[in-house]
Coordinates of C-alpha atoms and ligand atoms in Angstrom, one line a residue:
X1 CA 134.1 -32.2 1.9
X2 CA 134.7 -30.3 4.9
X3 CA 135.2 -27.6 3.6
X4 CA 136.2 -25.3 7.3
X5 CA 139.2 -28.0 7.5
X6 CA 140.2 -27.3 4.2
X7 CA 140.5 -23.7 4.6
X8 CA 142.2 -24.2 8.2
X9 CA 144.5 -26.4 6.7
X10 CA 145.3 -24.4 3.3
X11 CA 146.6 -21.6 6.4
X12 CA 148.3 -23.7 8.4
X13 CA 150.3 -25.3 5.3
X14 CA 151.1 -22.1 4.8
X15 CA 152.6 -21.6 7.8
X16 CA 154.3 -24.4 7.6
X17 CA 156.0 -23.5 4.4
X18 CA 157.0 -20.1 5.6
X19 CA 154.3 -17.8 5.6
X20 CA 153.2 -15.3 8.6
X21 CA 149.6 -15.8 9.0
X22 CA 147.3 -13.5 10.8
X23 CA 143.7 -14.0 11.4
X24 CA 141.5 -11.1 12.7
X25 CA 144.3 -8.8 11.1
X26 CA 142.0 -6.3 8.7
X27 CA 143.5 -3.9 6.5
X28 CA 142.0 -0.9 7.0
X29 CA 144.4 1.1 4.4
X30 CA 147.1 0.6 1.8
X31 CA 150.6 2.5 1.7
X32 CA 151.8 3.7 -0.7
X33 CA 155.4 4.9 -2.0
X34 CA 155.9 8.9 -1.9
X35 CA 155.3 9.6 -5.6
X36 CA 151.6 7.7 -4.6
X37 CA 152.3 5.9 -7.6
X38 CA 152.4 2.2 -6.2
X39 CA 151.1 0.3 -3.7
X40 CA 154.0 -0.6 -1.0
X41 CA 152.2 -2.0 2.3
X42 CA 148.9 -1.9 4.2
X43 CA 147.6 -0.7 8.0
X44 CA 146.1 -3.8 9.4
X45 CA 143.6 -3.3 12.5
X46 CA 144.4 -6.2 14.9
X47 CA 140.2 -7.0 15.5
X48 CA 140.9 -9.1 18.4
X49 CA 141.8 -6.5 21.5
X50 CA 144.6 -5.7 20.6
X51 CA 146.4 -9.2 20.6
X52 CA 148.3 -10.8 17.6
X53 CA 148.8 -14.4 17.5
X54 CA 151.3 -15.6 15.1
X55 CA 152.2 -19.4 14.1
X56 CA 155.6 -19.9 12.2
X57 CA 158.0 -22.8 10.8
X58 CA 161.2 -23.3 12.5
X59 CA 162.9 -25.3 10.3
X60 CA 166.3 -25.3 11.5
X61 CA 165.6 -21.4 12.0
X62 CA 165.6 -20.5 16.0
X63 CA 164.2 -16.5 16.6
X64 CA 164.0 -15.7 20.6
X65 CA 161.9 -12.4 19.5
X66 CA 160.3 -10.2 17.3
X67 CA 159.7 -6.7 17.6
X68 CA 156.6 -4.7 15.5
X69 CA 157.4 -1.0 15.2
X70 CA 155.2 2.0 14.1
X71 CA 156.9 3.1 10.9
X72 CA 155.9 6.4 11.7
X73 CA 156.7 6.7 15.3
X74 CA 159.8 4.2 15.4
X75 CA 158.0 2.9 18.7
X76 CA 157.8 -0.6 19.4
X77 CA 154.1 -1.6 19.2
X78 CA 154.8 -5.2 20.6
X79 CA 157.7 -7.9 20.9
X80 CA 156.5 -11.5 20.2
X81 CA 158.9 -14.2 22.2
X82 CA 158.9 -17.6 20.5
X83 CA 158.0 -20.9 21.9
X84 CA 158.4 -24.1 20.4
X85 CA 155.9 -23.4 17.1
X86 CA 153.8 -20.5 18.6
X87 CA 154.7 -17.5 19.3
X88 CA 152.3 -14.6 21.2
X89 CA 152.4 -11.1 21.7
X90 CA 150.4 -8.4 23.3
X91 CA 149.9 -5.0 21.3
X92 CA 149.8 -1.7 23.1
X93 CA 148.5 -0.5 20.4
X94 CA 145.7 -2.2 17.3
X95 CA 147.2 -1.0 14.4
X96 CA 150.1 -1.7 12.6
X97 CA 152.0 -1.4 9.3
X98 CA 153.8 -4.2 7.1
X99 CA 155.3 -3.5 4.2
X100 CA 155.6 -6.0 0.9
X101 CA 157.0 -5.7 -3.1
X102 CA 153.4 -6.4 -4.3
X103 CA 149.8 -6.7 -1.8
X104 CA 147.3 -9.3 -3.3
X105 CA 143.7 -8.5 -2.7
X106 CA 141.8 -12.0 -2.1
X107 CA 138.9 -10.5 0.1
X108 CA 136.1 -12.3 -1.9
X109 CA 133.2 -10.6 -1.9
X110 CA 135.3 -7.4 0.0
X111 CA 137.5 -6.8 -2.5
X112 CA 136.2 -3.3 -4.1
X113 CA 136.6 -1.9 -0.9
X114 CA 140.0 -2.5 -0.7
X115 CA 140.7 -1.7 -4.1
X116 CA 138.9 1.8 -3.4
X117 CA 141.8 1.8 -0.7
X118 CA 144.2 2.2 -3.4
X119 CA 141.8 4.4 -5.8
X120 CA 138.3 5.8 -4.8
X121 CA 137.4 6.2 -8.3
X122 CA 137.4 2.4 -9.4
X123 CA 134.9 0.6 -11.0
X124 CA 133.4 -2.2 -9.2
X125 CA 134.7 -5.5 -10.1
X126 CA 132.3 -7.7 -7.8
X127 CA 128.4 -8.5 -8.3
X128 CA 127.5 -10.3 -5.5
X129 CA 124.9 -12.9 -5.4
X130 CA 123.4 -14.2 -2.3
X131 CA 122.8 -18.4 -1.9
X132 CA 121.1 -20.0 0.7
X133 CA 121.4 -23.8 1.7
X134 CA 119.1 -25.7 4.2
X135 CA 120.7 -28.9 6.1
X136 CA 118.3 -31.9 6.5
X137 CA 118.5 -35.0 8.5
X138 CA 120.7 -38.2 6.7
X139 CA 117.3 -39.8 5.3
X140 CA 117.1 -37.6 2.4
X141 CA 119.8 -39.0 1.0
X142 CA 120.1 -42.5 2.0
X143 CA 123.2 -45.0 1.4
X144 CA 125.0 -41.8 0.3
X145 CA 122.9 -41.3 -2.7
X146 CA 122.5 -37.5 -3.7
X147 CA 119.8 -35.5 -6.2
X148 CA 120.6 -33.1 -9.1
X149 CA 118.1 -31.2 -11.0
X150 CA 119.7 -29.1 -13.7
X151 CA 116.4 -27.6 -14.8
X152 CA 113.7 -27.0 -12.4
X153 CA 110.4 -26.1 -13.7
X154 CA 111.6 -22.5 -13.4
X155 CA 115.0 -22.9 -14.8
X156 CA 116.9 -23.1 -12.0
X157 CA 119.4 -25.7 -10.5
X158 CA 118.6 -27.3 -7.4
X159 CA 120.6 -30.0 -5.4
X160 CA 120.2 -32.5 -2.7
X161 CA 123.8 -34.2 -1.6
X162 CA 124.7 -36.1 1.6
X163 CA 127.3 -33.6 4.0
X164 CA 129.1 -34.6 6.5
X165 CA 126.7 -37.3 7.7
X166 CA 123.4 -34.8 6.9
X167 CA 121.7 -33.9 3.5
X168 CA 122.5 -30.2 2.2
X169 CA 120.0 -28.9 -0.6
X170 CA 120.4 -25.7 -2.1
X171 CA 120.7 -23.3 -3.9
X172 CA 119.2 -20.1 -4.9
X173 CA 120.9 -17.4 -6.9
X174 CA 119.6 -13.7 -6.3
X175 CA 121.0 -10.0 -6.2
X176 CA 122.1 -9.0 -2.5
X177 CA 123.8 -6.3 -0.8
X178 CA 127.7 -7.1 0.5
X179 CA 127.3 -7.6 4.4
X180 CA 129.1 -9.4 7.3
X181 CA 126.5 -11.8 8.0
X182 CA 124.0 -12.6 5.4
X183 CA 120.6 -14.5 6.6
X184 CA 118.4 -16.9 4.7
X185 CA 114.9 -15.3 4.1
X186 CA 112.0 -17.8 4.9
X187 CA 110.7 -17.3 0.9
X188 CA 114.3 -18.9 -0.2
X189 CA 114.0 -21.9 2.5
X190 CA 111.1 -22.5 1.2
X191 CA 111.5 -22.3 -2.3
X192 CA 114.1 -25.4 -1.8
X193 CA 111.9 -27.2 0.2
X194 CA 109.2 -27.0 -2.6
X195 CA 111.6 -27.3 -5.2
X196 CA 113.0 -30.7 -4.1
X197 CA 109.5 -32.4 -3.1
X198 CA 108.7 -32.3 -6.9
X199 CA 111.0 -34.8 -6.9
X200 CA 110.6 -36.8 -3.8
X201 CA 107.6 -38.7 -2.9
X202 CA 107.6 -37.8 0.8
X203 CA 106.7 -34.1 1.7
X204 CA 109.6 -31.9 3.2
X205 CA 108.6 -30.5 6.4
X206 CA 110.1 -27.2 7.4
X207 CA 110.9 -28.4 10.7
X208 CA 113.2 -31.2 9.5
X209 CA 115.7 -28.1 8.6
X210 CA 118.6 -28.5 11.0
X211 CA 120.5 -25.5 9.9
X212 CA 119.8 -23.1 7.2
X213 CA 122.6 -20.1 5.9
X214 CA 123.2 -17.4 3.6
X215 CA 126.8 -16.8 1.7
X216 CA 127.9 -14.2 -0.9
X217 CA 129.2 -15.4 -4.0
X218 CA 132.1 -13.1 -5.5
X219 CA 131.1 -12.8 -9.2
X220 CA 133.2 -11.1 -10.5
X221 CA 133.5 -9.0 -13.7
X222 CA 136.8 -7.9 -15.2
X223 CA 137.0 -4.3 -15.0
X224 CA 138.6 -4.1 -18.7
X225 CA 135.9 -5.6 -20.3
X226 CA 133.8 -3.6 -22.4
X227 CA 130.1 -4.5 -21.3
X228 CA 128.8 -6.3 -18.1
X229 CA 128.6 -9.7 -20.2
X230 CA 131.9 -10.6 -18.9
X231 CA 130.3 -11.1 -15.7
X232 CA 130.8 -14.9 -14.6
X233 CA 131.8 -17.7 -12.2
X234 CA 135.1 -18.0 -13.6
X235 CA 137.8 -15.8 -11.6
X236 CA 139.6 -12.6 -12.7
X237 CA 143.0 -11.4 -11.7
X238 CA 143.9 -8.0 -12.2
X239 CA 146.3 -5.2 -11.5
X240 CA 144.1 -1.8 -11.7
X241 CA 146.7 0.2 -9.6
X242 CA 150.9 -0.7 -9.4
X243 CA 151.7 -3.1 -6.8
X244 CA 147.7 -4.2 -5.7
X245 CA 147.0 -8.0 -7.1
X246 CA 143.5 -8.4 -6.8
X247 CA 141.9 -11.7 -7.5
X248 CA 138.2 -13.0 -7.2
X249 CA 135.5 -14.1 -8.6
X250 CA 136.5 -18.6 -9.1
X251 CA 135.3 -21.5 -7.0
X252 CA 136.8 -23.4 -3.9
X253 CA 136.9 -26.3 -6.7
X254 CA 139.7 -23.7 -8.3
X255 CA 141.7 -22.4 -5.8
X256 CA 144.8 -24.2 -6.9
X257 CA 144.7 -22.9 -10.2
X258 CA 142.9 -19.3 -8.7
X259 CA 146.6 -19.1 -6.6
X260 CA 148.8 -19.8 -9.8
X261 CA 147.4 -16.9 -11.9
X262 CA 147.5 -14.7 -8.9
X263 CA 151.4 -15.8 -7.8
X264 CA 152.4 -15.2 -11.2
X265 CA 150.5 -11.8 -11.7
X266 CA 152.4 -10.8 -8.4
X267 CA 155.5 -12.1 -10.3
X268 CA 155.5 -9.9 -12.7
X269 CA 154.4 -7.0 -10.5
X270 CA 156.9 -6.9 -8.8
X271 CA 159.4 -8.0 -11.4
X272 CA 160.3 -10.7 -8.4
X273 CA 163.0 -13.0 -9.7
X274 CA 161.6 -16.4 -7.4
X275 CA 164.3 -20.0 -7.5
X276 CA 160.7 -22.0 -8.5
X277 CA 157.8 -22.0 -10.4
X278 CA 154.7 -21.4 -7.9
X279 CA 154.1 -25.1 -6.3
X280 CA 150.6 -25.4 -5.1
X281 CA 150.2 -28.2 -7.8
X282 CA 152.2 -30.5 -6.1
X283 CA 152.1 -29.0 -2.6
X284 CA 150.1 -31.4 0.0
X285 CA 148.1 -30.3 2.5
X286 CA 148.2 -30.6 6.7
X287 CA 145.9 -32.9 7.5
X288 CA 145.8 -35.0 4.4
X289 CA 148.8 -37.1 5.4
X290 CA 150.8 -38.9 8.7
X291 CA 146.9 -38.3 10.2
X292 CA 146.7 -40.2 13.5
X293 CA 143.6 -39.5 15.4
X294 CA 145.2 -40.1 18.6
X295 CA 146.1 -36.5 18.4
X296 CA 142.2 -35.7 19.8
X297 CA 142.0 -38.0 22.3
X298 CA 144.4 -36.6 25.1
X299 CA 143.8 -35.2 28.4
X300 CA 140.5 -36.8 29.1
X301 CA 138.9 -34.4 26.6
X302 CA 137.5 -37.7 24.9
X303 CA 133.8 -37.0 24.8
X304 CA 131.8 -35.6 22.0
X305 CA 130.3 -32.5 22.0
X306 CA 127.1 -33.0 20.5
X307 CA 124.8 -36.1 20.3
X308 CA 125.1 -38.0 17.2
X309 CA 128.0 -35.9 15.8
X310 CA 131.8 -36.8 15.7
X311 CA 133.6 -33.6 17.3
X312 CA 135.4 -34.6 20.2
X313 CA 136.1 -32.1 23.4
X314 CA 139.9 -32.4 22.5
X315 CA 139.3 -31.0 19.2
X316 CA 138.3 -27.6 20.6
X317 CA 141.9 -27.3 22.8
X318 CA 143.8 -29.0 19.7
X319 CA 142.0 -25.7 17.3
X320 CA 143.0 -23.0 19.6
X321 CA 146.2 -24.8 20.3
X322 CA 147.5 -25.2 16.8
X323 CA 145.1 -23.7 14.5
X324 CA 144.3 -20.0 15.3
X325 CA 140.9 -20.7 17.1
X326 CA 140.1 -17.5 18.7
X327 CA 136.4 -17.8 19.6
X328 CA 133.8 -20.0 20.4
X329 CA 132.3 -19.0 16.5
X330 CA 135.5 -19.9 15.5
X331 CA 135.1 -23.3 16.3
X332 CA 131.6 -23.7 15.6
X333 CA 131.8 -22.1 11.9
X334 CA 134.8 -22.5 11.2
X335 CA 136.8 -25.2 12.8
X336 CA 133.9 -27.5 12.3
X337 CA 131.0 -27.2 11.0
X338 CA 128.6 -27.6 13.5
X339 CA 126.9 -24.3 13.4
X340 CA 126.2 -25.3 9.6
X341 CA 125.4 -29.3 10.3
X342 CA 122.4 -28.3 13.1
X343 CA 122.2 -25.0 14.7
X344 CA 120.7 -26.6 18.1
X345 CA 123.4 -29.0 18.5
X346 CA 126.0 -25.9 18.0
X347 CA 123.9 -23.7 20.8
X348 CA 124.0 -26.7 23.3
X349 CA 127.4 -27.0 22.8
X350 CA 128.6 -24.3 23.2
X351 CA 129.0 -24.0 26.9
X352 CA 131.4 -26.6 26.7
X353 CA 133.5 -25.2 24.0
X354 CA 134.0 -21.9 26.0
X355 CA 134.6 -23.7 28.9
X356 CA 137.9 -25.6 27.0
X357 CA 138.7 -22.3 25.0
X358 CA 139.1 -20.6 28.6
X359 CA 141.2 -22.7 29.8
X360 CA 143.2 -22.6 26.8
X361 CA 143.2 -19.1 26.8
X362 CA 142.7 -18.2 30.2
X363 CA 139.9 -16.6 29.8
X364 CA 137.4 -14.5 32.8
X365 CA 134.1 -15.0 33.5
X366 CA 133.5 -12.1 31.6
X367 CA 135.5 -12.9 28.4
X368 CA 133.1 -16.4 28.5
X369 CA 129.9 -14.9 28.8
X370 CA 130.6 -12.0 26.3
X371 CA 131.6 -15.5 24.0
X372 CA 128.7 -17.2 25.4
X373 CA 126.3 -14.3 23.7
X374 CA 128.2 -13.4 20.7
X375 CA 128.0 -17.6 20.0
X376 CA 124.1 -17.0 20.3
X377 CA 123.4 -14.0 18.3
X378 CA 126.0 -15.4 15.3
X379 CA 123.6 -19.2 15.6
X380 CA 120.4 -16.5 15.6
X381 CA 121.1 -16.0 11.8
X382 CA 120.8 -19.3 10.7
X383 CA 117.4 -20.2 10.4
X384 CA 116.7 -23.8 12.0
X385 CA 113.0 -24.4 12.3
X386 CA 113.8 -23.1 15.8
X387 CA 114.9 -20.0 14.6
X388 CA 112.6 -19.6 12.0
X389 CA 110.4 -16.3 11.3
X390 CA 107.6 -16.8 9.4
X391 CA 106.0 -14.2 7.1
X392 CA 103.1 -13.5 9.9
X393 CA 106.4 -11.9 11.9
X394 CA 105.8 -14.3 14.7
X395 CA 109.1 -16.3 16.0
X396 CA 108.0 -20.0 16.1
X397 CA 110.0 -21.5 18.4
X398 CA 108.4 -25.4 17.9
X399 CA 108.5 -27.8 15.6
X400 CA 106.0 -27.7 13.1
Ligands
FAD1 C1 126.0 -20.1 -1.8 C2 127.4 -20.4 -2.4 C3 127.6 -21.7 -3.0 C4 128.8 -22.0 -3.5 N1 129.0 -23.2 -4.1 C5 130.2 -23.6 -4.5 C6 130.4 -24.9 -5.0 O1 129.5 -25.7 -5.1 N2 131.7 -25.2 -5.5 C7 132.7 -24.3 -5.5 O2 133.8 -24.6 -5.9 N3 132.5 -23.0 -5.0 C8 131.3 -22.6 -4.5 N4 131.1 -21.4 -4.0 C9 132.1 -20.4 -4.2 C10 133.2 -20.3 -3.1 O3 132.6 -20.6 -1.9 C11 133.8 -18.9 -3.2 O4 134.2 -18.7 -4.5 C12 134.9 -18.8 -2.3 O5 134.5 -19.0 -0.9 C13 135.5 -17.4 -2.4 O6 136.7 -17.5 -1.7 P1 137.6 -16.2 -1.5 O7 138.8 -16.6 -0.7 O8 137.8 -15.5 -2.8 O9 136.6 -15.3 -0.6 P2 136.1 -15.4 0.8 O10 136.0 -16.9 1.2 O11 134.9 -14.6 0.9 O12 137.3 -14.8 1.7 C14 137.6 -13.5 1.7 C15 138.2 -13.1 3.1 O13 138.7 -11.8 3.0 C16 138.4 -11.2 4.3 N5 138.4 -9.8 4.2 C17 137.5 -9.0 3.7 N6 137.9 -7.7 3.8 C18 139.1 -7.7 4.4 C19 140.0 -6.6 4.8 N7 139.7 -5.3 4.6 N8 141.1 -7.0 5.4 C20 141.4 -8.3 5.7 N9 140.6 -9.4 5.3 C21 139.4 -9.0 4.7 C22 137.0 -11.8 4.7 O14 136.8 -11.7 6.1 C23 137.2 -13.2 4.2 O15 137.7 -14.0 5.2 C24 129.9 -21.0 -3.5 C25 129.7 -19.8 -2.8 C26 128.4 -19.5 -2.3 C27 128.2 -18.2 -1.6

């Protein structure tokens, strides 16, 4: 699965059905009502230079323009004029205020901090647990054939699966501090590459690692539980202060059922009286039907962006058209995967992909080289065999 597409797709349904969906919107404080007693709204920090981007559905709904005011100072921040489905607006000022019958906290691995928000006191909720995967090259799991040990000789579980036309192994499982951008030490690479010779009866070089990455994993432990036992993979959804949903903790595997609980706690919250049930059983996603991919292959934008991988040039203008795509990381983390797939591929292409994103967003030559480095730095922290720092402190640079 891919799993970018799914999440760029889970937002875009939403929009579809009605939602407002900002990215690079952080909330940098709740609001609450003037006994303090609930939660009412949040201050969102618009991270992207003071520019808001909105998608929305028009069903048989036609809006020329919206204004966003400062609650406080009844000025007019920004007005947003609709076109066809987008809709763009430039802030004079970065912050703003919305305003909702119950906020739901989904930050992941974030979300104490916005629960302090609401009360600096709170227990923490979230243990977070770094894991590291390492991409190899498709012959490690030939004819689509994957490997799963449930018991290594140390207990743990390692894995070896074809992705997206590559191999991903992983994983490790180890205490780690909540940041941004978590990197891979060289000790976990290798502990997979070790880990997954046992059972192969060629020896995994380091230098077949294509890409190698760090996430945090939201464990999550439910703050009325009586000891730290109730720590697990499952998810939790709790109300620790009127009007602030939070849920974490889960799987991707369980975000349907993740969104139920957390509809239905906001349900009662807010004693919200809806026409339906929630639908996110039945509800399908963009992408996953009427797909023609003729949609890419427009403008003579027709030639792939890396060698031996399928993105097409015409996907980049088609992201930042119709799919928030904001950044030349955007589209190599999170549009696709490239970044993830083979790190080198993603730093040749980029270029390119700023070059399309600028015209799409009329971007100057400064705007493209500020991209050009921030696309480097983010590809620095996943350790390729190019990137790769061994424990002597000296930065490779060649295969091995
Ligand atoms: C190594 C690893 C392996 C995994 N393997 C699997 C697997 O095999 N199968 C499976 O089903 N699941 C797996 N998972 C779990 C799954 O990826 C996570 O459970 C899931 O990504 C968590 O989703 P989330 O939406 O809760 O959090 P996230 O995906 O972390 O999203 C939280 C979002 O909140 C945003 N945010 C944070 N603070 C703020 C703020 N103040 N304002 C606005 N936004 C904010 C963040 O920028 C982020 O975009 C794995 C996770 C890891 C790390």
């Amino acid at each position: 699965m891919n799993d970018s597409r799914l999440n760029v797709g889970l937002a875009c349904t939403a929009a579809v059905v009605g939602a407002a969906v900002l990215n690079y919107a952080e909330v940098v404080s709740l609001i609450k009502d003037e006994s303090g007693e609930r939660v009412i709204g949040a201050r969102i920090r618009d991270t992207l230079s003071g520019r808001i981007k909105y998608v929305y559905s028009l069903s048989g709904i036609y809006i020329n323009s919206i204004k966003i005011y400062d609650s406080r100072t009844d000025c007019v921040l920004t007005e947003v004029l609709l076109d066809d489905l987008c809709a763009t607006g430039v802030t004079r000022c970065n912050e703003f205020e919305t305003f909702a019958k119950v906020v739901v906290n989904a930050a992941g691995p974030f979300c104490d901090s916005v629960r302090k928000m609401a009360n600096s006191d709170v227990t923490p909720m979230i243990c977070p647990s770094s894991g590291v995967h390492i991409v190899l090259p498709d012959y490690y799991s030939p004819e689509g054939m994957g490997l799963i040990v449930p018991k290594t000789k140390d207990g743990r579980v390692i894995f070896m699966l074809p992705w997206l036309g590559r191999t991903v192994a992983g994983t490790t499982d180890s205490n780690t501090a909540i940041t941004m951008l978590p990197e891979p030490h060289e000790d976990e690479i290798q502990f997979i590459l070790d880990a997954i010779s046992d059972y192969l009866n060629v020896q995994v070089r380091r230098s077949d690692v294509l890409s190698a990455w760090s996430g945090i994993r939201p464990l999550a432990m439910d703050p009325s539980a009586k000891s730290t036992e109730s720590i697990s993979r499952d998810h939790v959804v709790f109300e620790d202060y009127p009007g602030l949903i939070t849920i974490t903790g889960g799987k991707w595997t369980t975000y349907r059922s993740m969104a139920e609980d957390a509809v239905n706690a906001a349900v009662r919250s807010g004693n919200l009286k809806p026409d339906n049930g929630c639908v996110t059983d039945n509800l399908h996603i963009i992408g996953g039907y009427g797909w023609d991919p003729a949609s890419f292959t427009n403008e003579g934008l027709g030639k792939r962006l890396a060698h031996g991988y399928p993105f097409l040039e015409a996907e980049v203008a088609y992201c930042a058209r119709h799919e928030y795509c904001e950044s030349a990381v955007d589209f190599v983390a999170r549009r696709c995967r490239l970044a993830f797939l083979d790190t080198d591929a993603a730093g040749r292409a980029l270029p390119r992909i700023i070059e399309i994103l600028a015209s799409e967003h009329k971007w100057d030559k400064a705007r493209q080289k500020i991209e050009l480095q921030k696309g480097k730095e983010f590809l620095e922290t996943f350790k390729s065999s190019k990137n790769a720092q061994f424990s002597d402190g000296k930065h490779n640079g060649k295969p091995l």
